[in-house]
Amino acid sequence: MRIDPGAVRPAETALIVVDMVKDFTDPEGLVFYPMNREILPRIAGLVDRCHRWGVQVIFMQHRYRRGKYDRNLETMRPNCIEGSGGEDLDPLLPVDEEKDYIIQKRRYSAFYGTDLDLVLRENHIKNVVVVGTKTNCCIRATVQDAYFNDYFPIVLSDCVGTNSEEVNRIHLTDMDKYFGTVMTAQELCDRIEEER
């Protein structure tokens, strides 16, 4: 089974940029993966194009409260602590403060405990294009929840990353089979251009 949205109309599509924050994208970050630095320019270019096309752009910002207990931090290295700077969106991302949404999260899924679903519904979104990090954690959890909430998830294979090429490939294959459509950024751009 492959979940393909068919036509990708700009007004019905949102680009969700997951956790491209300094702790994950900067070589000095607390949980830096080189693959994140490789995909960053492609994501930045895609954000620019989405702005021009009228595709809604949403930045998910992983962030933990300073000095407050969070169960998630019991099983991982501390990262993305508010006020540390590591939770800041990477400065290479072209954020439009007027039109884009920035939504904070503290679990893998961009939907869990956030108002992402409400934002998508308010903007009449059907297709969610998911890019960012990590493919096997936050990307996969977000894609699964998008599918469970009746959106059409699209994952861009050249705009997601994790700490292993093999892990990346396995999860992309799995998501393409069960939860959505995996394509390249150029393939997405071609589909959107057809609908403009």
Coordinates of C-alpha atoms in Angstrom, one line a residue:
M1 CA 0.0 0.0 0.0
R2 CA 1.4 3.4 -1.0
I3 CA -0.4 6.5 0.2
D4 CA 0.0 9.1 -2.6
P5 CA -1.8 12.4 -2.5
G6 CA -2.0 12.8 -6.3
A7 CA -2.2 16.5 -7.1
V8 CA -0.2 18.7 -4.7
R9 CA -2.0 22.1 -4.7
P10 CA -0.1 24.9 -3.0
A11 CA -3.1 26.2 -1.0
E12 CA -3.7 22.7 0.4
T13 CA -0.1 21.9 1.3
A14 CA 2.1 22.7 4.3
L15 CA 5.8 22.3 4.6
I16 CA 6.7 21.1 8.1
V17 CA 10.4 21.7 9.0
V18 CA 11.1 19.5 11.9
D19 CA 13.7 20.4 14.5
M20 CA 16.3 22.2 12.4
V21 CA 17.7 23.8 15.5
K22 CA 21.3 24.6 16.4
D23 CA 21.7 21.7 18.8
F24 CA 21.1 19.4 15.8
T25 CA 22.4 21.4 12.9
D26 CA 25.5 23.2 14.3
P27 CA 28.8 21.4 14.6
E28 CA 29.0 22.8 18.1
G29 CA 25.5 21.6 19.0
L30 CA 24.9 19.1 21.7
V31 CA 23.4 16.4 19.4
F32 CA 24.9 17.3 16.1
Y33 CA 24.7 14.9 13.1
P34 CA 26.7 15.8 9.9
M35 CA 23.8 14.7 7.7
N36 CA 21.7 17.6 9.2
R37 CA 24.3 20.1 7.9
E38 CA 24.1 18.5 4.5
I39 CA 20.3 18.8 4.2
L40 CA 20.1 22.3 5.6
P41 CA 20.8 24.2 2.4
R42 CA 18.2 22.1 0.5
I43 CA 15.6 22.8 3.1
A44 CA 16.4 26.5 3.1
G45 CA 16.0 26.6 -0.7
L46 CA 12.7 24.7 -0.4
V47 CA 11.4 27.1 2.2
D48 CA 12.1 30.0 -0.2
R49 CA 10.2 28.3 -3.0
C50 CA 7.3 27.5 -0.7
H51 CA 7.1 31.1 0.3
R52 CA 6.9 32.1 -3.3
W53 CA 4.2 29.5 -4.1
G54 CA 2.0 30.3 -1.1
V55 CA 2.6 27.0 0.6
Q56 CA 2.2 27.3 4.4
V57 CA 5.5 26.9 6.2
I58 CA 5.6 25.6 9.7
F59 CA 8.8 25.3 11.8
M60 CA 8.8 22.8 14.6
Q61 CA 11.2 23.8 17.4
H62 CA 12.3 21.1 19.8
R63 CA 12.6 22.8 23.2
Y64 CA 12.7 21.8 26.9
R65 CA 11.9 24.1 29.8
R66 CA 15.0 25.2 31.7
G67 CA 15.1 23.8 35.2
K68 CA 11.9 21.9 34.9
Y69 CA 11.5 18.1 35.0
D70 CA 10.9 16.4 31.7
R71 CA 10.7 12.6 31.5
N72 CA 12.0 12.6 28.0
L73 CA 15.4 13.9 29.2
E74 CA 15.8 10.8 31.5
T75 CA 16.6 8.7 28.4
M76 CA 18.7 11.1 26.3
R77 CA 21.5 13.7 26.4
P78 CA 20.2 17.1 27.5
N79 CA 19.6 19.3 24.5
C80 CA 17.4 22.1 23.2
I81 CA 17.1 23.7 26.7
E82 CA 15.3 27.0 26.6
G83 CA 17.7 29.9 26.8
S84 CA 20.7 27.8 25.9
G85 CA 20.7 28.9 22.2
G86 CA 20.6 25.3 21.2
E87 CA 16.9 25.4 20.8
D88 CA 17.1 28.3 18.3
L89 CA 16.2 27.7 14.6
D90 CA 19.3 27.5 12.5
P91 CA 20.0 31.0 11.1
L92 CA 20.3 29.7 7.5
L93 CA 16.6 29.0 7.5
P94 CA 14.6 31.9 5.8
V95 CA 11.8 32.4 8.4
D96 CA 9.0 34.8 7.4
E97 CA 7.9 36.2 10.7
E98 CA 4.7 37.4 9.3
K99 CA 3.5 34.3 7.5
D100 CA 5.3 31.2 9.0
Y101 CA 4.4 29.4 12.2
I102 CA 6.9 28.4 14.8
I103 CA 5.5 25.7 17.1
Q104 CA 7.4 24.3 20.0
K105 CA 7.4 20.7 20.9
R106 CA 9.0 18.4 23.4
R107 CA 8.2 14.9 22.1
Y108 CA 9.1 13.2 18.9
S109 CA 5.9 13.8 17.1
A110 CA 5.1 17.4 15.9
F111 CA 1.5 16.6 16.7
Y112 CA 1.8 15.4 20.2
G113 CA 0.9 18.1 22.8
T114 CA 1.0 20.9 20.3
D115 CA -1.6 22.9 18.3
L116 CA -0.2 21.7 14.9
D117 CA -3.4 19.9 14.0
L118 CA -5.5 23.0 14.7
V119 CA -3.1 25.2 12.7
L120 CA -3.3 22.8 9.7
R121 CA -7.1 22.6 9.9
E122 CA -7.5 26.4 10.2
N123 CA -5.4 26.7 7.0
H124 CA -7.4 24.0 5.1
I125 CA -4.3 21.8 4.7
K126 CA -4.6 18.3 3.2
N127 CA -0.9 17.5 2.3
V128 CA 1.9 17.7 4.8
V129 CA 5.4 17.8 3.5
V130 CA 7.8 16.7 6.2
V131 CA 11.5 17.6 6.2
G132 CA 14.2 17.9 8.9
T133 CA 15.6 15.6 11.6
K134 CA 15.8 12.7 12.8
T135 CA 14.3 10.4 10.2
N136 CA 13.9 7.5 12.6
C137 CA 12.5 9.5 15.5
C138 CA 10.8 12.9 15.0
I139 CA 10.2 12.6 11.2
R140 CA 8.7 9.1 11.5
A141 CA 6.5 10.0 14.5
T142 CA 5.3 13.1 12.8
V143 CA 4.5 11.2 9.6
Q144 CA 2.6 8.5 11.4
D145 CA 0.5 11.0 13.4
A146 CA -0.2 12.9 10.1
Y147 CA -1.4 9.7 8.6
F148 CA -3.5 8.9 11.7
N149 CA -5.1 12.4 11.5
D150 CA -6.1 11.8 7.8
Y151 CA -3.5 14.1 6.2
F152 CA -1.4 12.9 3.2
P153 CA 2.2 12.8 4.4
I154 CA 5.0 13.5 1.9
V155 CA 8.6 12.9 3.0
L156 CA 11.4 14.4 1.0
S157 CA 14.2 11.8 0.9
D158 CA 17.0 14.4 0.3
C159 CA 15.7 16.7 3.0
V160 CA 15.7 14.4 6.0
G161 CA 18.6 13.1 8.0
T162 CA 19.7 11.0 11.0
N163 CA 23.0 9.6 12.3
S164 CA 23.2 6.7 9.8
E165 CA 22.6 6.3 6.0
E166 CA 21.3 2.8 6.6
V167 CA 18.8 3.8 9.3
N168 CA 17.7 6.7 7.1
R169 CA 17.0 4.3 4.1
I170 CA 15.2 1.7 6.2
H171 CA 12.8 4.2 7.7
L172 CA 12.2 6.0 4.4
T173 CA 11.3 2.7 2.8
D174 CA 9.0 1.8 5.6
M175 CA 7.2 5.2 5.6
D176 CA 6.8 5.0 1.9
K177 CA 5.1 1.6 2.2
Y178 CA 2.8 2.3 5.1
F179 CA 2.3 6.0 5.9
G180 CA 2.8 8.3 2.9
T181 CA 4.8 9.1 -0.1
V182 CA 8.6 9.5 -0.2
M183 CA 10.0 11.6 -3.1
T184 CA 12.8 14.0 -3.7
A185 CA 12.5 17.8 -3.3
Q186 CA 12.7 18.2 -7.1
E187 CA 9.8 15.7 -7.6
L188 CA 7.7 17.7 -5.1
C189 CA 8.6 21.0 -6.9
D190 CA 7.5 19.5 -10.2
R191 CA 4.2 18.4 -8.8
I192 CA 3.5 21.8 -7.3
E193 CA 4.5 23.6 -10.5
E194 CA 1.9 21.5 -12.4
E195 CA -0.8 22.8 -10.1
R196 CA 0.1 26.5 -10.2

